[in-house]
Amino acid sequence: MDDARITALALRARDGDRAAAGEFVAATQAQVVRLLAHLADPSVAEELAQECYERALGSLRRYRGDAPARSWLLAIARRVAADHLRRRARRPVAPAEPAEDDRPLGRAPQSDPAESAAVRDALAALDADRREAFVLTQVIGLSYEDAAAVCRCPVGTIRSRVARARADLVDALGEPSAQRRSG
Amino acid sequence: MTSSSACDACREAMSAALDGEADAGEHARIEAHLAGCADCRAWQHDAAAITRRARTGAVTPSPDLVDRVVGAAPGPRVRWRGVAARAGLAAVGLAQAVLGAVSLLGAATHAHHAVDPLEVLGAGMAHATHESAAWNLALGVAFLAGALWTRHLAGLLPVLGAFIAVLAVLSGLDLVAGRVEPGRVVSHLVVVAGFLLGLAVVRTVPRPGAGPTPGARRRLPSFGGGPRPETPERPATTAPTPWERESDVA
């Protein structure tokens, strides 16, 4: 679904159209969950996504449609992830796996598990800023400009972070020809 | 041999090119550099392969959050309630304005005969009646205006609330003491109805805001410490929709 349509849904939802609110959530939830899985933690991504939508729908009446609604929503998701990490850092003991019992095992990421696990681990090992820029532009598919709007940084910063993330991934995932690199 | 800073610049440009974010000049510079740098040619190949893997690899099946965050109530209801409340408010405003106008006319026709039997705080009985009639008429106009321009309605509610609270106490005392006819007190219910409808309109109308602010801050429930305070199974009929809650105001 394109940005214009998502923005139109958000504006209708703001004006009290609950069906549009539902469509807005349906159209964006996969990306929100994915972003949160990468920026925070896959095991709590769903819970954080719910929190993200509660915040977004709560402040929707202040949304005027100046920026694309998807970027606006992803910026909220980014903040939710940051809050989560801050909360977790404040707590010295690792928190218990949340609600492990009510999460079906089928929820685990799939599609060639070994392959995607390797990519995920490599992404998780990236510097946080680089990972954020890379996930927003590659996994979520935002343009550099939209990613810059989400992160509130210059486009050039996104560009260099994405390039450094790529370089780190080339090193980490050890493509055969990478061995020939001099560095 | 090329310097490593030239390689870094080329790799950043190649990265941008992979995302369709490089311009023609950059493409030309990339080609020029790659012609003489085998390392960067290898890097380009690897980076492209890894980009494909990252874009397609990490597919997570997404849960369906729609019902949990939006609720199952039918869509047009909120809007309908708003329209109904506005129409009701307009009707109440009309009734109140008519009441005010009638008492104004009554006061005007009765005013010229009889010397005022009592005078309170410098105002004769006739003038006190004028004041109350003017106030009732003004309330009617305020309701009508509020039904039309809903964004001004919120400012009226504290005034009305205070008026109703004070009037309720005084009316009770006056009723007990026999200083007022019950019919007169009943006519105050029109104001109460206007207040309640105004409240309903304010709750259903989207508020004007300061533009997109993703920074909505809120006290967050902590994870792992018992059930979350907001259960998704709230009854949709009476509870405010999630985006009507005040708790998100930054």
Coordinates of C-alpha atoms in Angstrom, one line a residue:
Chain A
M1 CA 0.0 0.0 0.0
D2 CA 1.4 3.4 -0.9
D3 CA 2.2 6.3 1.4
A4 CA -0.6 8.5 0.1
R5 CA -3.2 5.9 0.8
I6 CA -1.8 5.2 4.3
T7 CA -1.8 8.9 5.0
A8 CA -5.4 9.2 3.8
L9 CA -6.4 6.3 6.2
A10 CA -4.7 8.0 9.1
L11 CA -6.5 11.3 8.4
R12 CA -9.9 9.5 8.3
A13 CA -9.0 7.6 11.5
R14 CA -8.2 10.9 13.1
D15 CA -11.7 12.1 12.2
G16 CA -13.3 9.2 14.0
D17 CA -13.5 6.6 11.3
R18 CA -12.7 3.4 13.1
A19 CA -12.8 1.3 10.0
A20 CA -10.1 3.5 8.6
A21 CA -8.1 3.1 11.8
G22 CA -8.4 -0.6 11.4
E23 CA -7.1 -0.4 7.8
F24 CA -4.3 1.9 8.9
V25 CA -3.2 -0.7 11.5
A26 CA -3.6 -3.6 9.0
A27 CA -1.6 -1.8 6.4
T28 CA 1.3 -0.9 8.6
Q29 CA 1.6 -3.5 11.3
A30 CA 4.0 -5.9 9.5
Q31 CA 6.5 -3.1 9.1
V32 CA 6.1 -1.8 12.6
V33 CA 6.6 -5.3 14.1
R34 CA 9.6 -5.9 11.9
L35 CA 11.2 -2.6 12.8
L36 CA 10.7 -3.2 16.5
A37 CA 12.0 -6.7 16.2
H38 CA 15.3 -5.2 14.8
L39 CA 15.5 -2.1 16.9
A40 CA 14.5 -3.7 20.2
D41 CA 13.9 -7.4 20.6
P42 CA 12.0 -10.0 18.5
S43 CA 10.5 -11.6 21.6
V44 CA 8.7 -8.4 22.6
A45 CA 8.1 -6.9 19.1
E46 CA 4.5 -7.7 19.1
E47 CA 3.9 -6.2 22.5
L48 CA 5.9 -3.1 21.6
A49 CA 3.9 -2.8 18.4
Q50 CA 0.7 -2.7 20.4
E51 CA 2.2 0.0 22.6
C52 CA 3.3 1.9 19.5
Y53 CA -0.3 1.9 18.1
E54 CA -1.7 2.9 21.4
R55 CA 0.6 5.9 21.4
A56 CA 0.0 6.7 17.7
L57 CA -3.8 6.5 17.9
G58 CA -3.7 8.5 21.1
S59 CA -1.8 11.3 19.4
L60 CA -3.5 11.0 16.0
R61 CA -5.6 14.0 16.6
R62 CA -2.5 16.1 16.5
Y63 CA -1.5 14.6 13.2
R64 CA -2.2 16.9 10.3
G65 CA -0.8 15.0 7.3
D66 CA 2.3 17.2 6.8
A67 CA 4.6 14.2 6.8
P68 CA 3.6 10.7 5.4
A69 CA 1.7 8.8 8.1
R70 CA 4.0 5.8 7.7
S71 CA 7.1 7.9 8.6
W72 CA 5.2 9.5 11.5
L73 CA 4.2 6.0 12.8
L74 CA 7.7 4.6 12.3
A75 CA 9.1 7.5 14.2
I76 CA 6.8 6.6 17.1
A77 CA 7.9 2.9 16.8
R78 CA 11.5 4.0 17.0
R79 CA 10.8 5.9 20.2
V80 CA 8.9 3.0 21.7
A81 CA 12.0 0.8 20.9
A82 CA 14.3 3.4 22.6
D83 CA 12.1 3.6 25.6
H84 CA 12.0 -0.2 25.9
L85 CA 15.8 -0.4 25.7
R86 CA 16.1 2.3 28.3
R87 CA 13.7 0.5 30.6
R88 CA 15.5 -2.7 30.2
A89 CA 18.9 -1.1 30.8
R90 CA 17.6 0.4 34.1
R91 CA 16.7 -3.1 35.3
P92 CA 19.9 -4.9 36.2
V93 CA 18.4 -8.4 36.2
A94 CA 17.4 -9.6 32.8
P95 CA 13.6 -9.6 32.7
A96 CA 11.8 -12.9 32.3
E97 CA 10.9 -13.8 28.8
P98 CA 7.5 -12.0 28.5
A99 CA 4.4 -14.1 28.1
E100 CA 6.3 -17.0 26.6
D101 CA 3.3 -19.3 27.3
D102 CA 0.8 -17.3 25.4
R103 CA 2.9 -16.8 22.3
P104 CA 2.5 -19.6 19.8
L105 CA 5.8 -21.1 18.7
G106 CA 4.8 -20.5 15.1
R107 CA 5.5 -16.9 15.7
A108 CA 9.2 -17.4 15.4
P109 CA 10.7 -15.9 12.3
Q110 CA 11.0 -18.5 9.5
S111 CA 11.7 -18.9 5.8
D112 CA 15.0 -20.7 5.6
P113 CA 15.8 -20.5 9.3
A114 CA 19.5 -20.8 9.0
E115 CA 19.8 -18.2 6.4
S116 CA 17.6 -15.6 8.0
A117 CA 19.1 -16.3 11.4
A118 CA 22.6 -15.5 10.1
V119 CA 21.4 -12.3 8.6
R120 CA 19.5 -11.4 11.7
D121 CA 22.5 -12.1 13.9
A122 CA 24.7 -10.0 11.7
L123 CA 22.2 -7.2 11.8
A124 CA 21.9 -7.4 15.6
A125 CA 25.6 -7.1 15.9
L126 CA 25.7 -3.8 14.0
D127 CA 26.2 -0.5 15.7
A128 CA 22.7 0.8 16.8
D129 CA 22.7 3.8 14.5
R130 CA 23.9 1.9 11.5
R131 CA 21.4 -0.9 12.2
E132 CA 18.6 1.6 12.4
A133 CA 19.5 3.2 9.1
F134 CA 20.0 -0.1 7.4
V135 CA 16.7 -1.7 8.6
L136 CA 14.7 1.4 7.8
T137 CA 16.0 1.6 4.2
Q138 CA 16.5 -2.1 3.4
V139 CA 14.0 -4.2 5.5
I140 CA 11.3 -1.6 5.7
G141 CA 12.1 -0.1 2.3
L142 CA 12.0 3.6 3.1
S143 CA 13.8 6.1 0.9
Y144 CA 16.9 7.9 2.5
E145 CA 14.7 11.0 2.8
D146 CA 11.9 9.2 4.7
A147 CA 14.4 7.4 6.9
A148 CA 16.1 10.7 7.7
A149 CA 12.6 12.1 8.7
V150 CA 12.0 9.1 10.9
C151 CA 15.4 9.4 12.6
R152 CA 15.4 13.2 12.6
C153 CA 18.8 13.4 11.1
P154 CA 20.3 14.7 7.7
V155 CA 19.9 12.5 4.7
G156 CA 23.7 12.4 4.3
T157 CA 23.9 10.8 7.8
I158 CA 21.5 8.0 6.7
R159 CA 23.5 7.5 3.5
S160 CA 26.8 7.1 5.3
R161 CA 25.3 4.9 8.0
V162 CA 23.8 2.6 5.5
A163 CA 27.1 2.3 3.7
R164 CA 28.9 1.5 6.9
A165 CA 26.3 -1.0 7.8
R166 CA 26.8 -2.6 4.4
A167 CA 30.5 -2.7 4.9
D168 CA 30.1 -4.3 8.4
L169 CA 27.7 -6.9 7.0
V170 CA 30.1 -7.8 4.1
D171 CA 32.7 -8.4 6.8
A172 CA 30.4 -10.3 9.1
L173 CA 28.6 -12.5 6.6
G174 CA 31.8 -13.5 4.9
E175 CA 30.9 -13.6 1.3
P176 CA 33.6 -15.7 -0.4
S177 CA 35.0 -12.9 -2.5
A178 CA 35.3 -10.7 0.6
Q179 CA 38.4 -12.7 1.5
R180 CA 40.1 -11.0 -1.3
R181 CA 39.6 -7.6 0.2
S182 CA 42.6 -5.8 1.5
G183 CA 40.4 -3.8 3.9
Chain B
M1 CA 46.7 1.4 -6.5
T2 CA 44.0 3.7 -5.1
S3 CA 43.9 5.2 -1.7
S4 CA 41.6 3.8 0.9
S5 CA 39.7 7.1 1.4
A6 CA 38.9 7.0 -2.3
C7 CA 37.7 3.4 -1.8
D8 CA 35.5 4.5 1.2
A9 CA 34.0 7.3 -0.9
C10 CA 33.3 4.9 -3.7
R11 CA 31.8 2.4 -1.4
E12 CA 29.4 4.9 0.1
A13 CA 28.4 5.9 -3.4
M14 CA 28.0 2.3 -4.4
S15 CA 25.8 1.7 -1.4
A16 CA 23.6 4.7 -2.4
A17 CA 23.5 3.4 -5.9
L18 CA 22.2 0.0 -4.7
D19 CA 19.3 1.9 -3.1
G20 CA 18.7 4.0 -6.2
E21 CA 19.9 7.1 -4.3
A22 CA 23.0 8.0 -6.4
D23 CA 22.9 10.6 -9.2
A24 CA 24.4 10.3 -12.6
G25 CA 27.7 12.0 -11.6
E26 CA 28.2 9.5 -8.8
H27 CA 27.5 6.6 -11.2
A28 CA 30.2 7.9 -13.5
R29 CA 32.7 8.3 -10.6
I30 CA 31.9 4.8 -9.4
E31 CA 32.6 3.4 -12.9
A32 CA 35.9 5.3 -13.1
H33 CA 37.0 4.0 -9.7
L34 CA 35.9 0.4 -10.3
A35 CA 37.9 0.3 -13.5
G36 CA 41.1 0.5 -11.5
C37 CA 40.2 -1.1 -8.2
A38 CA 39.6 -4.9 -7.9
D39 CA 38.8 -4.7 -4.2
C40 CA 35.9 -2.3 -4.7
R41 CA 34.6 -4.4 -7.6
A42 CA 34.5 -7.4 -5.2
W43 CA 32.9 -5.3 -2.5
Q44 CA 30.2 -4.2 -4.9
H45 CA 29.4 -7.8 -5.7
D46 CA 29.3 -8.8 -2.0
A47 CA 27.3 -5.7 -0.9
A48 CA 24.7 -6.4 -3.6
A49 CA 24.4 -10.0 -2.5
I50 CA 24.1 -9.2 1.2
T51 CA 21.6 -6.5 0.4
R52 CA 19.4 -9.1 -1.3
R53 CA 19.8 -11.5 1.6
A54 CA 18.9 -8.8 4.1
R55 CA 15.9 -7.6 2.2
T56 CA 14.4 -11.0 1.7
G57 CA 15.8 -13.0 4.5
A58 CA 14.3 -11.6 7.7
V59 CA 10.7 -12.3 7.0
T60 CA 8.6 -12.3 10.2
P61 CA 5.0 -13.4 10.1
S62 CA 3.1 -10.5 11.5
P63 CA 0.5 -10.8 14.1
D64 CA -2.9 -9.2 13.6
L65 CA -3.1 -6.3 16.0
V66 CA -6.1 -4.6 14.5
D67 CA -8.7 -5.9 16.9
R68 CA -6.4 -5.4 19.9
V69 CA -5.6 -1.7 19.2
V70 CA -8.8 -0.5 17.4
G71 CA -11.5 -2.7 19.0
A72 CA -14.3 -4.4 17.2
A73 CA -16.9 -1.7 17.2
P74 CA -18.4 -0.6 13.9
G75 CA -16.8 2.4 12.3
P76 CA -19.4 5.0 11.6
R77 CA -20.7 5.0 15.2
V78 CA -18.5 7.6 16.6
R79 CA -19.3 10.0 13.9
W80 CA -23.0 9.3 14.2
R81 CA -22.9 10.0 17.9
G82 CA -21.1 13.3 17.3
V83 CA -23.7 14.4 14.7
A84 CA -26.6 13.4 17.0
A85 CA -25.1 15.2 19.9
R86 CA -24.6 18.4 17.8
A87 CA -28.2 18.2 16.6
G88 CA -29.4 17.7 20.1
L89 CA -27.3 20.6 21.3
A90 CA -28.7 22.9 18.6
A91 CA -32.3 21.9 19.6
V92 CA -31.6 22.6 23.3
G93 CA -30.0 25.9 22.3
L94 CA -33.1 26.9 20.4
A95 CA -35.3 25.9 23.3
Q96 CA -33.1 27.8 25.8
A97 CA -33.1 30.9 23.6
V98 CA -36.9 30.8 23.3
L99 CA -37.2 30.5 27.1
G100 CA -34.9 33.4 27.5
A101 CA -36.8 35.5 24.9
V102 CA -40.1 34.7 26.5
S103 CA -39.0 35.6 30.0
L104 CA -37.5 38.8 28.6
L105 CA -40.8 39.8 26.9
G106 CA -42.7 38.9 30.1
A107 CA -40.3 40.9 32.2
A108 CA -40.6 43.9 29.8
T109 CA -44.4 43.9 29.8
H110 CA -44.7 43.5 33.5
A111 CA -42.0 46.0 34.3
H112 CA -43.9 49.2 33.9
H113 CA -46.7 48.6 36.4
A114 CA -46.1 48.5 40.1
V115 CA -43.4 50.0 42.0
D116 CA -40.7 47.5 42.8
P117 CA -41.6 45.9 46.1
L118 CA -38.0 45.0 46.9
E119 CA -34.6 46.1 45.9
V120 CA -31.5 44.0 46.2
L121 CA -28.0 45.3 45.8
G122 CA -29.1 48.3 43.9
A123 CA -31.2 46.4 41.4
G124 CA -35.0 46.3 41.5
M125 CA -36.8 43.0 41.0
A126 CA -37.5 44.0 37.4
H127 CA -33.8 44.5 36.7
A128 CA -32.9 41.2 38.3
T129 CA -35.4 39.6 36.0
H130 CA -33.9 41.3 33.0
E131 CA -30.5 40.1 34.0
S132 CA -31.6 36.5 34.4
A133 CA -33.5 36.6 31.1
A134 CA -30.5 38.0 29.3
W135 CA -28.3 35.3 30.7
N136 CA -30.8 32.6 29.7
L137 CA -31.0 34.0 26.2
A138 CA -27.2 34.2 26.0
L139 CA -26.9 30.5 27.1
G140 CA -29.2 29.6 24.2
V141 CA -27.1 31.5 21.8
A142 CA -24.0 29.9 23.2
F143 CA -25.4 26.4 22.7
L144 CA -26.4 27.1 19.2
A145 CA -22.9 28.6 18.4
G146 CA -21.3 25.6 20.1
A147 CA -23.3 23.2 17.9
L148 CA -22.0 25.1 14.9
W149 CA -18.4 25.8 15.9
T150 CA -17.6 22.9 18.0
R151 CA -14.0 23.9 18.7
H152 CA -15.2 26.7 21.0
L153 CA -17.5 24.5 23.0
A154 CA -14.8 23.2 25.4
G155 CA -14.3 26.7 26.8
L156 CA -18.0 27.0 27.6
L157 CA -18.2 23.8 29.7
P158 CA -16.4 25.0 32.9
V159 CA -18.6 28.1 33.0
L160 CA -21.7 26.0 32.6
G161 CA -20.6 23.4 35.0
A162 CA -20.0 26.0 37.7
F163 CA -23.4 27.6 36.9
I164 CA -25.2 24.4 37.1
A165 CA -23.6 23.3 40.4
V166 CA -24.3 26.6 42.1
L167 CA -27.8 26.8 40.7
A168 CA -28.6 23.2 41.8
V169 CA -27.7 23.9 45.4
L170 CA -29.6 27.2 45.4
S171 CA -32.7 25.7 43.7
G172 CA -32.7 22.9 46.3
L173 CA -32.7 25.4 49.1
D174 CA -35.3 27.6 47.4
L175 CA -37.6 24.6 46.8
V176 CA -37.4 23.5 50.4
A177 CA -38.2 27.1 51.6
G178 CA -41.0 27.4 49.1
R179 CA -39.4 30.4 47.4
V180 CA -39.7 29.0 43.9
E181 CA -42.3 27.0 41.9
P182 CA -41.2 23.5 40.8
G183 CA -42.0 24.4 37.2
R184 CA -39.4 27.1 37.2
V185 CA -36.7 24.7 38.6
V186 CA -37.6 22.2 35.9
S187 CA -36.9 24.7 33.2
H188 CA -33.3 24.7 34.5
L189 CA -33.0 21.2 33.2
V190 CA -32.7 22.6 29.7
V191 CA -29.3 24.0 30.7
V192 CA -28.3 20.7 32.2
A193 CA -29.2 18.9 29.0
G194 CA -27.2 21.5 27.0
F195 CA -24.2 20.9 29.3
L196 CA -24.4 17.1 28.9
L197 CA -24.8 17.3 25.1
G198 CA -21.9 19.8 24.9
L199 CA -19.8 17.3 26.8
A200 CA -20.8 14.6 24.4
V201 CA -19.9 16.8 21.4
V202 CA -16.5 17.7 22.8
R203 CA -15.7 14.1 23.3
T204 CA -16.5 13.0 19.8
V205 CA -15.0 15.9 17.8
P206 CA -11.3 15.7 16.9
R207 CA -9.4 18.4 18.6
P208 CA -7.3 20.9 16.8
G209 CA -3.6 20.2 17.3
A210 CA -0.1 21.3 16.8
G211 CA 0.8 19.1 13.9
P212 CA 2.4 15.7 13.8
T213 CA 4.2 15.1 17.1
P214 CA 5.6 11.6 17.3
G215 CA 6.9 12.5 20.7
A216 CA 3.7 11.7 22.6
R217 CA 5.0 10.7 26.0
R218 CA 3.1 8.6 28.5
R219 CA 3.7 6.7 31.6
L220 CA 4.5 3.3 30.4
P221 CA 3.4 0.0 32.0
S222 CA 6.4 -2.1 32.9
F223 CA 6.7 -5.5 31.3
G224 CA 6.8 -8.7 33.2
G225 CA 5.2 -7.1 36.3
G226 CA 1.7 -8.4 36.2
P227 CA -1.1 -7.8 33.7
R228 CA -1.1 -4.7 31.6
P229 CA -3.4 -2.0 32.9
E230 CA -5.2 -1.8 29.6
T231 CA -6.9 -4.9 28.6
P232 CA -7.9 -5.1 25.0
E233 CA -11.3 -6.6 25.8
R234 CA -12.8 -3.4 27.0
P235 CA -16.5 -3.0 26.1
A236 CA -16.6 -1.0 23.0
T237 CA -20.0 0.5 23.7
T238 CA -19.1 2.7 26.7
A239 CA -15.4 3.0 26.8
P240 CA -13.8 5.8 24.8
T241 CA -12.0 4.7 21.7
P242 CA -8.3 4.4 22.3
W243 CA -7.5 7.5 20.4
E244 CA -9.9 9.6 22.5
R245 CA -8.0 9.0 25.7
E246 CA -6.3 12.0 27.2
S247 CA -3.3 10.0 28.6
D248 CA -1.3 10.5 25.4
V249 CA -1.0 14.3 25.5
A250 CA 2.6 15.1 25.5

